[in-house]
Coordinates of N, CA and C in Angstrom, one line a residue:
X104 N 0.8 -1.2 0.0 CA 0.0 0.0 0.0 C 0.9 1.3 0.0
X105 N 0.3 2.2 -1.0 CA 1.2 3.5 -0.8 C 1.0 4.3 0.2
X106 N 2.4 4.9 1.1 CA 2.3 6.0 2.3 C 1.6 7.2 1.9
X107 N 0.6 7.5 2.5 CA 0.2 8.8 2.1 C 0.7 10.2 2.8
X108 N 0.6 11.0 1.9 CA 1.6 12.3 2.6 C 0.6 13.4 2.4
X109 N 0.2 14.0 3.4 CA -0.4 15.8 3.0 C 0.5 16.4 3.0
X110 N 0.8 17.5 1.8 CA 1.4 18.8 1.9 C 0.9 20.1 2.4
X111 N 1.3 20.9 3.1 CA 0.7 21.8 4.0 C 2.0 23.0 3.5
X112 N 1.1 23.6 2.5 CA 1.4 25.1 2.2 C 0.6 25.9 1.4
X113 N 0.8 27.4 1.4 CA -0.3 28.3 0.8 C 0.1 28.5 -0.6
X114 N 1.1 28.4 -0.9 CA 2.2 28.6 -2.3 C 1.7 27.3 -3.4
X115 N 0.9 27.7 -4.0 CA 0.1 26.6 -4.9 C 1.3 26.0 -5.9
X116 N 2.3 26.5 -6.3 CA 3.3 26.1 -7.1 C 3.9 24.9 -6.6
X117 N 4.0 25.0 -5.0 CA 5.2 24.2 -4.2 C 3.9 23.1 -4.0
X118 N 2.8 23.5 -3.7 CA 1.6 22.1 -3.5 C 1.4 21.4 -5.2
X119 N 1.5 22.0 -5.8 CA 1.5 21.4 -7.2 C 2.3 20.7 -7.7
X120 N 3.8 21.3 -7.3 CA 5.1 20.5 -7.6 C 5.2 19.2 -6.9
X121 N 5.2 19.7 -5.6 CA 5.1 18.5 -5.0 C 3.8 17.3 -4.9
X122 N 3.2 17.3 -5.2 CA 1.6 16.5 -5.0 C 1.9 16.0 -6.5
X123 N 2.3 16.4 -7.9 CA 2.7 16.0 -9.0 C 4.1 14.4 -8.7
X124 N 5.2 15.2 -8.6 CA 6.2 14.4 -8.3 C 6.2 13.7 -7.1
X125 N 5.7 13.8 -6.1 CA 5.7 12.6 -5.0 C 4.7 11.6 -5.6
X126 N 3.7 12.1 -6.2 CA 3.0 10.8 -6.3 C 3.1 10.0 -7.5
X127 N 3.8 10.6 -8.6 CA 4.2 10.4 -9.9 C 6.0 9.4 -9.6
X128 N 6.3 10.3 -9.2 CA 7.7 9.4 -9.2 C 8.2 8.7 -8.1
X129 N 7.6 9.5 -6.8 CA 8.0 8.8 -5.7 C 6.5 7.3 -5.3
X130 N 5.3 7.7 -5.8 CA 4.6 6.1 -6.0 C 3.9 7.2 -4.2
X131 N 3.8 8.0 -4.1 CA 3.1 8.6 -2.7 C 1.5 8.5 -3.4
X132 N 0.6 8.4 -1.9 CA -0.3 8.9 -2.4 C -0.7 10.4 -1.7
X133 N -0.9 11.5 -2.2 CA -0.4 12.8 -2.1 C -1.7 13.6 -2.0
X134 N -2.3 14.3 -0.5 CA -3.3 15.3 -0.6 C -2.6 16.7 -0.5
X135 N -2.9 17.7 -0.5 CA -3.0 18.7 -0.5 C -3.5 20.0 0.4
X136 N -3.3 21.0 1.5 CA -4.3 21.8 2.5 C -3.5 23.2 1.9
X137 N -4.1 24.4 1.9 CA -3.0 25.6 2.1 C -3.5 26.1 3.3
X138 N -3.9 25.6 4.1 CA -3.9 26.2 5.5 C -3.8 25.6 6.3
X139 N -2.9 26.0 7.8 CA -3.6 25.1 8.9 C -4.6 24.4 9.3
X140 N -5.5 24.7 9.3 CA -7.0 24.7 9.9 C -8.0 23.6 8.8
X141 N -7.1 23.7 7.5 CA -8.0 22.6 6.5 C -6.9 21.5 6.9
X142 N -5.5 21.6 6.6 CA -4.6 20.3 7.5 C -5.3 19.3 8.7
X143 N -5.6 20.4 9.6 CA -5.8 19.6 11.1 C -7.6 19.0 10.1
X144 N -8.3 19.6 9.8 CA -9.3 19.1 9.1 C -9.3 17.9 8.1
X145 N -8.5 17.4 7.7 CA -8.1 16.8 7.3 C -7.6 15.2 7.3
X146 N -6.2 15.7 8.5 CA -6.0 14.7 9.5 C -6.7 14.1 10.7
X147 N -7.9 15.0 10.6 CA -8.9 14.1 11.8 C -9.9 13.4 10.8
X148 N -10.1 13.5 9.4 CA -11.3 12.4 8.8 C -10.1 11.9 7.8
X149 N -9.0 11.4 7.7 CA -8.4 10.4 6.8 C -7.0 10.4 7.8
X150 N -6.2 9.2 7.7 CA -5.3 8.9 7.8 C -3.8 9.4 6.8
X151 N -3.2 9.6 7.8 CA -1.5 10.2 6.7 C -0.4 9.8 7.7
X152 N 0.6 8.6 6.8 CA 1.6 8.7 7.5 C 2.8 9.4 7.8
X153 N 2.7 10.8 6.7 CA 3.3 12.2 6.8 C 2.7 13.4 6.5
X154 N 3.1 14.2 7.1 CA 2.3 15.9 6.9 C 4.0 16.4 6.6
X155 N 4.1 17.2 5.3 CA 5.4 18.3 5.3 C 4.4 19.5 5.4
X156 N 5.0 19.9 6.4 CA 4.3 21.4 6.6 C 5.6 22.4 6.5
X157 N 4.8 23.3 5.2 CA 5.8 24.8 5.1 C 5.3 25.8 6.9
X158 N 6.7 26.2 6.8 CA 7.3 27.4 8.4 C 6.5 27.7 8.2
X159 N 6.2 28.9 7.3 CA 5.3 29.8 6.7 C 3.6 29.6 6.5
X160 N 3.0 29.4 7.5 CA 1.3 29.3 7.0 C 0.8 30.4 7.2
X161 N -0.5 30.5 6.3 CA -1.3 32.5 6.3 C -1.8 32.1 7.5
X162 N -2.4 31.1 8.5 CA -3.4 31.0 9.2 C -2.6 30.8 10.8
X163 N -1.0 30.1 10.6 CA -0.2 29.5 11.7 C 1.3 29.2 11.4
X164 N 1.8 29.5 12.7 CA 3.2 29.4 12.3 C 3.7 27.5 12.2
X165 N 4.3 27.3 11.3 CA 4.4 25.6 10.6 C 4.9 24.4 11.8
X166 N 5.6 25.2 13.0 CA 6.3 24.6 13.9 C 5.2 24.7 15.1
X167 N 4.0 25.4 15.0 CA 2.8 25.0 15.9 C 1.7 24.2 15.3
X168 N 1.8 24.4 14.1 CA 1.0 23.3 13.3 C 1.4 21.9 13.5
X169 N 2.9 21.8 13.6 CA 3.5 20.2 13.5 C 3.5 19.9 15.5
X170 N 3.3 20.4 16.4 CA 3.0 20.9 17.6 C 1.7 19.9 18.0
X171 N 0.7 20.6 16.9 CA -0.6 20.3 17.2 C -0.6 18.8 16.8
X172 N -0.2 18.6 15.1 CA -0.6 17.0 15.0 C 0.5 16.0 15.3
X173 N 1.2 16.2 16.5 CA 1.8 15.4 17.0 C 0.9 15.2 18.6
X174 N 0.6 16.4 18.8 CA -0.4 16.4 20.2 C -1.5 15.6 20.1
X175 N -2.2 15.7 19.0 CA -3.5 14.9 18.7 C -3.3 13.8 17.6
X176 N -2.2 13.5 17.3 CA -1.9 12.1 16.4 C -0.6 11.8 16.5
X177 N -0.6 11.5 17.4 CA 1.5 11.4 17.1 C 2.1 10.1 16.4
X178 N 1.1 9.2 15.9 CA 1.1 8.3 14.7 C 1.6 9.1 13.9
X179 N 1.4 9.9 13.2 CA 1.8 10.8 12.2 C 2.9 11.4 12.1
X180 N 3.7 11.1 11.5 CA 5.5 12.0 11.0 C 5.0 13.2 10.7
X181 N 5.8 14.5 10.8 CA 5.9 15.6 10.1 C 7.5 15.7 9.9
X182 N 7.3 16.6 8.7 CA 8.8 16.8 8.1 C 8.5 18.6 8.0
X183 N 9.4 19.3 8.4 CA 9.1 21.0 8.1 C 9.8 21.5 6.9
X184 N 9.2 22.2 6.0 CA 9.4 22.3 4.7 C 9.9 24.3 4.9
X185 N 10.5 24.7 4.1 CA 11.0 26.3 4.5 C 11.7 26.8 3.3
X186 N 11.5 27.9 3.4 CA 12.3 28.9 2.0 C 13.0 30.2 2.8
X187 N 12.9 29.8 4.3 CA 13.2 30.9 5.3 C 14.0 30.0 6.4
X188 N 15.1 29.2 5.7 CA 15.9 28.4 6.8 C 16.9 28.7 7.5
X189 N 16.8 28.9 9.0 CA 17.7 29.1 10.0 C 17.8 28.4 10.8
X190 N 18.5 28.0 11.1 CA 20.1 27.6 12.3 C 18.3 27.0 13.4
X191 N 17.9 28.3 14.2 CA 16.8 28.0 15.2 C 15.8 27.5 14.6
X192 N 15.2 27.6 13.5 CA 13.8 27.0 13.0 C 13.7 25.5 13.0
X193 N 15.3 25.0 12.3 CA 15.6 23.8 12.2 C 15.5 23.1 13.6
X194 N 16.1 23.4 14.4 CA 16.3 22.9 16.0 C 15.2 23.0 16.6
X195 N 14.4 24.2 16.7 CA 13.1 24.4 16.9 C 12.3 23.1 16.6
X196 N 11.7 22.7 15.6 CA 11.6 22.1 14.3 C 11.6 20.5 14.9
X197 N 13.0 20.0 14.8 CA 13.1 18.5 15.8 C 13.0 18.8 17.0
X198 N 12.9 19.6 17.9 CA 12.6 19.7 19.5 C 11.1 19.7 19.6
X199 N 10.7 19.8 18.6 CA 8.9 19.9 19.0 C 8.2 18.3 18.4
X200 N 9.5 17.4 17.4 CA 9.0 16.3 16.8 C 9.4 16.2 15.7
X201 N 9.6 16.8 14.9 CA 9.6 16.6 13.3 C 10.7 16.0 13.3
X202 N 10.5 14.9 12.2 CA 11.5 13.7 11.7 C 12.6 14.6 10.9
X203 N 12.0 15.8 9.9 CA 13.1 16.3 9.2 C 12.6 17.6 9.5
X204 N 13.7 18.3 8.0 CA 13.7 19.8 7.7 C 14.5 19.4 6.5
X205 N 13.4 20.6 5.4 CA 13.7 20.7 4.0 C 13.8 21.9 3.7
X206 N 14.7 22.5 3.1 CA 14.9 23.5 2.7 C 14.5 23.8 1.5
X207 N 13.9 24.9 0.7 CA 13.1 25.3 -0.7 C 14.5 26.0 -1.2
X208 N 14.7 25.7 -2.3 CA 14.1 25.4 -3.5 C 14.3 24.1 -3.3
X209 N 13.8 22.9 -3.7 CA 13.7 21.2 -3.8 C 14.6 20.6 -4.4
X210 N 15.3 19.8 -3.7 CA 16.0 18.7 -5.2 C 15.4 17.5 -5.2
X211 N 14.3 17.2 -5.9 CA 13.8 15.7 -5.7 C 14.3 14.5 -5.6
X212 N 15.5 14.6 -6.0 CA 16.0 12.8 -4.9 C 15.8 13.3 -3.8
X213 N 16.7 14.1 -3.4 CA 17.0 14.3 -2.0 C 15.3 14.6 -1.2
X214 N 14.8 15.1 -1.6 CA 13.3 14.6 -0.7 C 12.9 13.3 -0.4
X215 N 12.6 12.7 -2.2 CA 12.3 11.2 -1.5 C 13.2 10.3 -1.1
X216 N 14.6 10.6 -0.7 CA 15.2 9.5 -0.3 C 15.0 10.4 1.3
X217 N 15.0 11.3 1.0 CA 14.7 11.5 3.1 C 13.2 11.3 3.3
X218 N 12.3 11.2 2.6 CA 10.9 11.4 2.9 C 11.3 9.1 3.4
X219 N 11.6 9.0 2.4 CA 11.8 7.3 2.6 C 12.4 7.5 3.7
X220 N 12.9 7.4 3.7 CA 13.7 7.0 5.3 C 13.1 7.3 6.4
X221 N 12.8 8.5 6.3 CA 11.5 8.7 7.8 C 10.7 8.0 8.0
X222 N 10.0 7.1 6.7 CA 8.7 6.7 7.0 C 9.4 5.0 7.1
X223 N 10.6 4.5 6.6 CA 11.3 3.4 7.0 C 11.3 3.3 8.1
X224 N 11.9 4.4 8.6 CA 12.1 4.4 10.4 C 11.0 4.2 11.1
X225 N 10.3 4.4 10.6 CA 9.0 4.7 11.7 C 8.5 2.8 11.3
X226 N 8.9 2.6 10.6 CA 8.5 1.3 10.5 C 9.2 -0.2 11.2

């Protein structure tokens, strides 16, 4: 069965990109939220064995978003996705749960061989 992954960002390019190529090359099965509030909506009526949530949401900051669905699903990986990477965000970031940190602009191996591994691990 394929891992399913939500992407959690407001940047329709980067939800397009990614929702295209994870589920096209990496074999994901791939939803989509640009907000917090449809994310957590989301993860309480379907199952996901990863959420990448962008730092950056219009509604929440990405590192209280990944906060929350570890509070109320901690089944669930998150990986923090950013185009605004620092030193603290990153550390931040794993101190609150997240399996990774991605830095924008993408290099698609390097996603799905770290998106794989996290969800290997957890297995």
């Amino acid at each position: 069965m394929r891992e399913k992954i939500l992407v959690v960002d407001d940047d329709k390019q980067v939800t397009g990109y990614l929702s295209k190529m994870l589920s096209e090359v990496a074999e994901f099965s791939v939803e989509v939220a640009e907000t917090a509030e449809k994310a957590l909506q989301k993860i309480q009526s379907a199952k996901f064995d990863l959420v990448l949530v962008d730092l950056k949401l219009p509604d929440m900051y990405g590192i209280q978003l990944i906060t929350e669905i570890i509070n109320s699903k901690p089944e669930i990986l998150t990986v923090l996705i950013t185009g605004h990477a620092t030193i603290a965000s990153a550390v931040e970031a794993m101190r609150r749960g997240a399996s990774d940190y991605l830095t924008k602009p993408f290099d698609l191996d390097d996603i799905v061989t770290r998106l794989r591994r996290v969800l290997s691990e957890k297995k």
